[in-house]
Structure formats: structure tokens, C-alpha cells
Short mmCIF file of C-alpha atoms in Angstrom, two decimals:
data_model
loop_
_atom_site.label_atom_id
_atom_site.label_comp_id
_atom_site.label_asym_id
_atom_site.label_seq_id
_atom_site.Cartn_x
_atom_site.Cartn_y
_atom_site.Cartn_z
CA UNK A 197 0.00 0.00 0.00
CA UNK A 198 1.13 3.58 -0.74
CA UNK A 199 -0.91 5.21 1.28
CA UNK A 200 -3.08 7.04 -1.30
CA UNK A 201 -6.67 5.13 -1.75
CA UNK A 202 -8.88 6.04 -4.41
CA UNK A 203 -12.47 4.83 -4.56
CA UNK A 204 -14.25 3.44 -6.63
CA UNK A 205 -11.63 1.65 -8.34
CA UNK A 206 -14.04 0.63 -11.39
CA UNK A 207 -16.66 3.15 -12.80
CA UNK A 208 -19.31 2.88 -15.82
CA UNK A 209 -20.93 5.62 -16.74
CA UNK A 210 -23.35 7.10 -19.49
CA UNK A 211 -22.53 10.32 -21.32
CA UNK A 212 -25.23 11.91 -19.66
CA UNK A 213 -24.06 11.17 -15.84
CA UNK A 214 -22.79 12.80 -12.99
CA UNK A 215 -20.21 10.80 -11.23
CA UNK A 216 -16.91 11.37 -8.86
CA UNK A 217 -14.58 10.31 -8.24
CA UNK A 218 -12.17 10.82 -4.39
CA UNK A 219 -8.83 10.52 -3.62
CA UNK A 220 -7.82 10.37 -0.36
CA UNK A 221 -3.84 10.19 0.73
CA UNK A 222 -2.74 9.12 4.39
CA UNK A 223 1.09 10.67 3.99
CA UNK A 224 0.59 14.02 5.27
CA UNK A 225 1.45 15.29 1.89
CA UNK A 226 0.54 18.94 0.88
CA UNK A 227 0.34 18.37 -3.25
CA UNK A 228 -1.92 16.14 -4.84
CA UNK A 229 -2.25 15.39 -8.20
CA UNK A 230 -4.57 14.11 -10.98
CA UNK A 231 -3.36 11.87 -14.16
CA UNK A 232 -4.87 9.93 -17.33
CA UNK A 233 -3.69 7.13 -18.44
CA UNK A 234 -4.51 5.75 -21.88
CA UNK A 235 -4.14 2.77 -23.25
CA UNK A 236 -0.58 2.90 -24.94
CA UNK A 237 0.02 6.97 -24.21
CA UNK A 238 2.17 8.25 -21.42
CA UNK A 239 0.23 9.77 -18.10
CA UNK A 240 -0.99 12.81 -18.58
CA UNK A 241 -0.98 15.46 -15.82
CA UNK A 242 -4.32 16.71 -15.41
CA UNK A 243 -4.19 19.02 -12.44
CA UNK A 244 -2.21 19.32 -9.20
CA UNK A 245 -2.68 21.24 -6.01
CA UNK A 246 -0.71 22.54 -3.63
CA UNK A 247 -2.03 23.35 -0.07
CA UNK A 248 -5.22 23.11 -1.50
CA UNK A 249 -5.12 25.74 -4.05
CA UNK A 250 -5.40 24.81 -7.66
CA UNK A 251 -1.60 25.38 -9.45
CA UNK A 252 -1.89 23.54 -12.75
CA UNK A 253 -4.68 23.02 -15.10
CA UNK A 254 -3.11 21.33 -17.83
CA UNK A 255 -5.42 22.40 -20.39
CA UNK A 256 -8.14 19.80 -19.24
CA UNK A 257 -12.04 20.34 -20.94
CA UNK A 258 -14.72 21.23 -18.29
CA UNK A 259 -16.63 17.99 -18.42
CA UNK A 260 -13.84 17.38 -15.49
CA UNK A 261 -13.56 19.46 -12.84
CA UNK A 262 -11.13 19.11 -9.88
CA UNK A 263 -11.98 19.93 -6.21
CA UNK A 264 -9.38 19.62 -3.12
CA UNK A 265 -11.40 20.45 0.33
CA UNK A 266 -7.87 19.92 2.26
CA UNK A 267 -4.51 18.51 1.42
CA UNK A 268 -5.96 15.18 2.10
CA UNK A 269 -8.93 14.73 0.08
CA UNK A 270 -8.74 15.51 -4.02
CA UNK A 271 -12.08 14.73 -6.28
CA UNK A 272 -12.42 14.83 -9.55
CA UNK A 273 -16.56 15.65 -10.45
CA UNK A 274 -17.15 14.23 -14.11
CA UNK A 275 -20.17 15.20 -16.21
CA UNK A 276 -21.20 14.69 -19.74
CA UNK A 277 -18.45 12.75 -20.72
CA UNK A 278 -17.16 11.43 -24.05
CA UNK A 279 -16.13 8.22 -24.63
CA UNK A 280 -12.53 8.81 -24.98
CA UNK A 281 -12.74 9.76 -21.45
CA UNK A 282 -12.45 5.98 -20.93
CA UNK A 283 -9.19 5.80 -19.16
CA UNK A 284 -7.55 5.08 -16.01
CA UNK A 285 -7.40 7.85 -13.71
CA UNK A 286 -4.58 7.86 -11.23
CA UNK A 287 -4.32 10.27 -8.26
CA UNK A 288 -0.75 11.16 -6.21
CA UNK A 289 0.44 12.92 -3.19
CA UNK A 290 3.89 14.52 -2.99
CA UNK A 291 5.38 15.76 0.24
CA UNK A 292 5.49 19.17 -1.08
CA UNK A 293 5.62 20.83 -4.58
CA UNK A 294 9.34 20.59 -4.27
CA UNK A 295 9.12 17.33 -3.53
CA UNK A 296 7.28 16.47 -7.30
CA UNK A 297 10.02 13.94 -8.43
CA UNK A 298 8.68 12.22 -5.09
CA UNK A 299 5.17 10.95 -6.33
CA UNK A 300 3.01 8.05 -4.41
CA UNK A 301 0.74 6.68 -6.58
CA UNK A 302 -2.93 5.63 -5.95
CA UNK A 303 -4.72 2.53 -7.69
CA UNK A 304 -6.61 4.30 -9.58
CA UNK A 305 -9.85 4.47 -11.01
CA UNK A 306 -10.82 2.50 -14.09
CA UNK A 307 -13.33 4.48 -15.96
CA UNK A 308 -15.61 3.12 -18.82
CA UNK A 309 -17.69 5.90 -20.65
CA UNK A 310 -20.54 4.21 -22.36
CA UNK B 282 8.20 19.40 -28.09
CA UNK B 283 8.90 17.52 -24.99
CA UNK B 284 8.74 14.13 -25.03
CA UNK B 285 9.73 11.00 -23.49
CA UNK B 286 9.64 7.72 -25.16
CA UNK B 287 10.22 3.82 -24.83
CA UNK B 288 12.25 1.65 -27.36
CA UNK B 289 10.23 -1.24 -27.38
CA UNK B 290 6.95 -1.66 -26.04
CA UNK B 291 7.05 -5.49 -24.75
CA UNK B 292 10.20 -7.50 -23.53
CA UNK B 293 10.32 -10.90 -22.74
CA UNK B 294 12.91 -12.58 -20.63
CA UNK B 295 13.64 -15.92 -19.07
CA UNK B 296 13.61 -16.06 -14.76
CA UNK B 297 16.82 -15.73 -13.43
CA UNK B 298 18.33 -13.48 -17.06
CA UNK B 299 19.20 -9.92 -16.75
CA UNK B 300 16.74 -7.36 -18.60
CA UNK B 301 17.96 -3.73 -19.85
CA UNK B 302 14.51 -1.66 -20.40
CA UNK B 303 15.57 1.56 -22.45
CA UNK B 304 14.37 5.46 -22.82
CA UNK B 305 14.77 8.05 -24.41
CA UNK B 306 13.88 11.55 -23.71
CA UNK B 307 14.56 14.97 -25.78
CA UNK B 308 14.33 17.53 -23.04
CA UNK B 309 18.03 18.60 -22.27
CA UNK B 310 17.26 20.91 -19.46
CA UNK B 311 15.89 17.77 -17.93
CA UNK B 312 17.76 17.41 -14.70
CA UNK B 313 16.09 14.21 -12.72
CA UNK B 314 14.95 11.20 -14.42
CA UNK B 315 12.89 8.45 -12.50
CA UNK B 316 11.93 4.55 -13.12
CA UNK B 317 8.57 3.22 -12.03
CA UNK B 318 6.92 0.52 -12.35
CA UNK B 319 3.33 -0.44 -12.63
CA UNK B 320 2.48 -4.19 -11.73
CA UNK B 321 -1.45 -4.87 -13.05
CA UNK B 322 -4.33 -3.05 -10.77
CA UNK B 323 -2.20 -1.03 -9.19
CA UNK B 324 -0.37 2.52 -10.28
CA UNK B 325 3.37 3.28 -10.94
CA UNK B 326 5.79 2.81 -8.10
CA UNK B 327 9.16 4.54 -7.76
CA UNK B 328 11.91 1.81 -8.21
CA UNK B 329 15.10 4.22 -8.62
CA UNK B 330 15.93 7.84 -9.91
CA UNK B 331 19.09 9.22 -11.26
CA UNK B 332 20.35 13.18 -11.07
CA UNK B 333 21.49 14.14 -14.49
CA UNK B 334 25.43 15.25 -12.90
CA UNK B 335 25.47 11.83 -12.17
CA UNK B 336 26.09 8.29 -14.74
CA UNK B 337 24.80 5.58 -12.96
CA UNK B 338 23.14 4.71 -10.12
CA UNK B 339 22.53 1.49 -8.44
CA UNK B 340 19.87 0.14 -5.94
CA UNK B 341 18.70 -3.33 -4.73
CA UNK B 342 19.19 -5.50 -8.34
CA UNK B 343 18.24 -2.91 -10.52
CA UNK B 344 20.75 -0.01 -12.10
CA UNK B 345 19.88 3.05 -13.94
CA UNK B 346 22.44 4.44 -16.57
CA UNK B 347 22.08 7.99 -18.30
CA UNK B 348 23.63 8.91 -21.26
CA UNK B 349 23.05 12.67 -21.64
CA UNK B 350 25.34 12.89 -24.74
CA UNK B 351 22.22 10.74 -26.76
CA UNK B 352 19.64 11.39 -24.52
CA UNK B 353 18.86 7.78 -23.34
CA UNK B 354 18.36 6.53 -19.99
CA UNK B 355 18.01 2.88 -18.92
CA UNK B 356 17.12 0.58 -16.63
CA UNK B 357 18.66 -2.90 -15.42
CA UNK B 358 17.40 -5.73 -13.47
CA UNK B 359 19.57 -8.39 -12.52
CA UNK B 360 18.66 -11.90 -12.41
CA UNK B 361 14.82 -10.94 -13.15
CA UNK B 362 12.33 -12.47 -11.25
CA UNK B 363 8.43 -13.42 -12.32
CA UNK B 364 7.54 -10.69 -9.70
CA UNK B 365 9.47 -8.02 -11.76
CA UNK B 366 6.60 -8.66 -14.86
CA UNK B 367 4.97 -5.12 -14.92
CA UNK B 368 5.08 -1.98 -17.01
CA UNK B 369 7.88 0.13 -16.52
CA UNK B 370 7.62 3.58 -17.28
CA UNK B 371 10.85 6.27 -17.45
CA UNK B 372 9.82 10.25 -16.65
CA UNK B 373 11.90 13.37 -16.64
CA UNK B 374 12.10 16.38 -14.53
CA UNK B 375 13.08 20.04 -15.18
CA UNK B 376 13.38 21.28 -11.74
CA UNK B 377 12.19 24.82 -12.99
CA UNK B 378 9.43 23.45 -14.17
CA UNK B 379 8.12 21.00 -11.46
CA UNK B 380 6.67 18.48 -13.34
CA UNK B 381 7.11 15.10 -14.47
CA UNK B 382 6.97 14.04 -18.19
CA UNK B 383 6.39 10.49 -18.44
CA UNK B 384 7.13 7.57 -21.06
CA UNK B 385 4.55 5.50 -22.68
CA UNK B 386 6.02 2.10 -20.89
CA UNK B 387 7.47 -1.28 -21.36
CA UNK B 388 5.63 -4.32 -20.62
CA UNK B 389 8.04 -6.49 -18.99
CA UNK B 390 6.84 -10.01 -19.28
CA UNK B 391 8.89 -12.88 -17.26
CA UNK B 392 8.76 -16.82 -17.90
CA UNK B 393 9.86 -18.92 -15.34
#
């Protein structure tokens, strides 16, 4: 375990849905960040925070949008979603945002957009 | 633009050979460079890093070399093991730009 959980780990959803999904890290870590990983395409950096405020938005369309309540809880809210949203979505924590070449990884979320 | 890519997208070894898992990357400024690895169901985990003053670095049986003259980076296990099959992905740092850029990964695939 590496002490980021993200829940649900599996998630089907209609174009027309409203889902979430949370990340939730047990390191103590003040950055958190969101990735997509596609079949054969490197992760993609979605967004990262940093004590809870919002420092990258890499160019990421609406239908996803981030929320971080504290620096131990990061969602991602999803609505009207395409189907090459279908990914795996994989949170991390880093100690710090100096510390972003030290990334724990979460699970992640397999999402199916249908 | 930036990128970070992978030689060969599946290697197969024999239990108990050595496997060399390659990258190459086309950032220069790129200081750090990282190996993690991503075993099914679960998301990458660091296995070693490498600063880019430095050639080699080694760790518990694997070894990370960097070549900065061609850009390539790459990663060793010794006497693999079936526990080592997983995807192994390289990523690259700029330190002024504090973020990671990551490879598209190599499926490692072990036979005992």
C-alpha cells in the first residue's frame, strides 16, 4: 500500500451522468495530483494542487472538474463525458511541490464511458 | 516538443536473465529522471531515480544508466524475477518546471 486510496476503483458511466470520483492520501502530503492514463500513451498530468489551491490546469475540458477540500482529500466531479474519457485515472500525493520527483501513486480508477 | 519515449513496447525474458529496459527523452534541461513501475491493478511505483550530474546509479538489483550525450536513460534488473513482470515507465524532470513528463512504458513479461 502507498498510502493514497482512491475509490471506486471501477466506474461505468453514461454520457449523460454525474459521477466522482475521491482521492484520499494518508502521507501528510501537501500536493496532490490528478493523471490519465490511456491505453498505450504516457500519463498525462491533469491538475495538481498545492495546499489546497489549484496550481496547474493542464489544459483539461470542463466535463472534469477538480476539487481539493484539504490537502488530504482531491475529487475529480465528471459530467457529460465522451467516450474517450475511458481511461484510467490515477491520483498522487507529494510531500510538497518541491518534492514532485517524489510521487506516491494511488490505484486508480478504471473508468468506462458508455 | 517535450517528449519522453520507450524503445520497445514489450520484452520478454527468461527467470533468473538480466533485462535492460531503455528510454529516451529529448528535453536537455531535464535534470532528474525516474523509473517506475506499474504491476497490473495497481499505479506506478518509484523503483530508482538518477540526477542528471550523475552516470549511474545502483539500488537493490536494478541499475539506472544515463547517457546525456544521446539522450537515453536505462534501466537494469539483474537476475529478473516473475515478480518483476509489470510496465515500466521512465519520466523526466526540469526542476524549474516542477513536473514530471512520463514515457509510454514497457511491458516487462517474465517466464519462469
Amino acid at each position: 500500500e502507498t498510502g493514497v486510496t482512491q475509490t471506486p476503483r471501477h466506474l461505468v458511466m453514461g454520457m449523460t451522468n454525474k459521477k466522482s470520483l475521491k482521492c484520499e492520501q494518508h502521507l501528510g502530503h501537501n500536493a496532490m495530483y490528478w493523471y490519465k492514463q490511456s491505453a498505450k500513451k504516457p500519463l498525462e498530468l491533469m491538475f495538481v494542487y498545492n495546499f489546497k489551491e489549484q496550481t496547474e490546469n493542464n489544459s483539461v475540458p470542463s466535463r472534469f472538474s477538480p476539487e481539493c477540500p484539504n490537502s488530504s482529500h482531491l475529487f475529480l466531479h465528471l459530467h457529460t463525458l465522451q467516450p474517450e474519457d475511458s481511461a484510467l485515472y490515477l491520483c498522487a500525493s507529494s510531500q510538497d511541490p518541491g518534492t514532485v520527483y517524489e510521487q506516491y501513486f494511488g490505484p486508480g480508477t478504471r473508468l468506462t464511458v458508455t | 516538443g517535450e517528449s519522453v519515449g520507450l524503445h520497445l513496447p514489450t520484452l520478454s525474458v527468461q527467470e533468473g536473465d538480466n533485462s535492460i529496459i531503455n528510454c529516451a527523452y529529448s528535453n536537455s534541461a531535464s535534470d532528474y529522471f525516474i523509473w517506475y513501475k506499474q504491476e497490473s491493478g495497481k499505479g506506478p511505483q518509484f523503483i530508482i531515480d538518477i540526477r542528471s550530474n550523475m552516470d549511474k546509479r545502483q539500488g537493490q538489483r536494478v541499475t539506472v544508466l544515463l547517457n546525456k550525450t544521446v539522450k537515453h536513460l536505462s534501466l537494469q534488473i539483474a537476475a529478473t524475477q516473475p515478480g518483476d513482470s509489470a510496465v515500466y515507465f521512465c519520466a523526466d524532470l526540469n526542476t524549474g518546471f516542477q513536473k514530471l513528463v512520463f514515457g509510454t512504458g514497457t511491458r516487462l513479461l517474465v517466464s519462469p
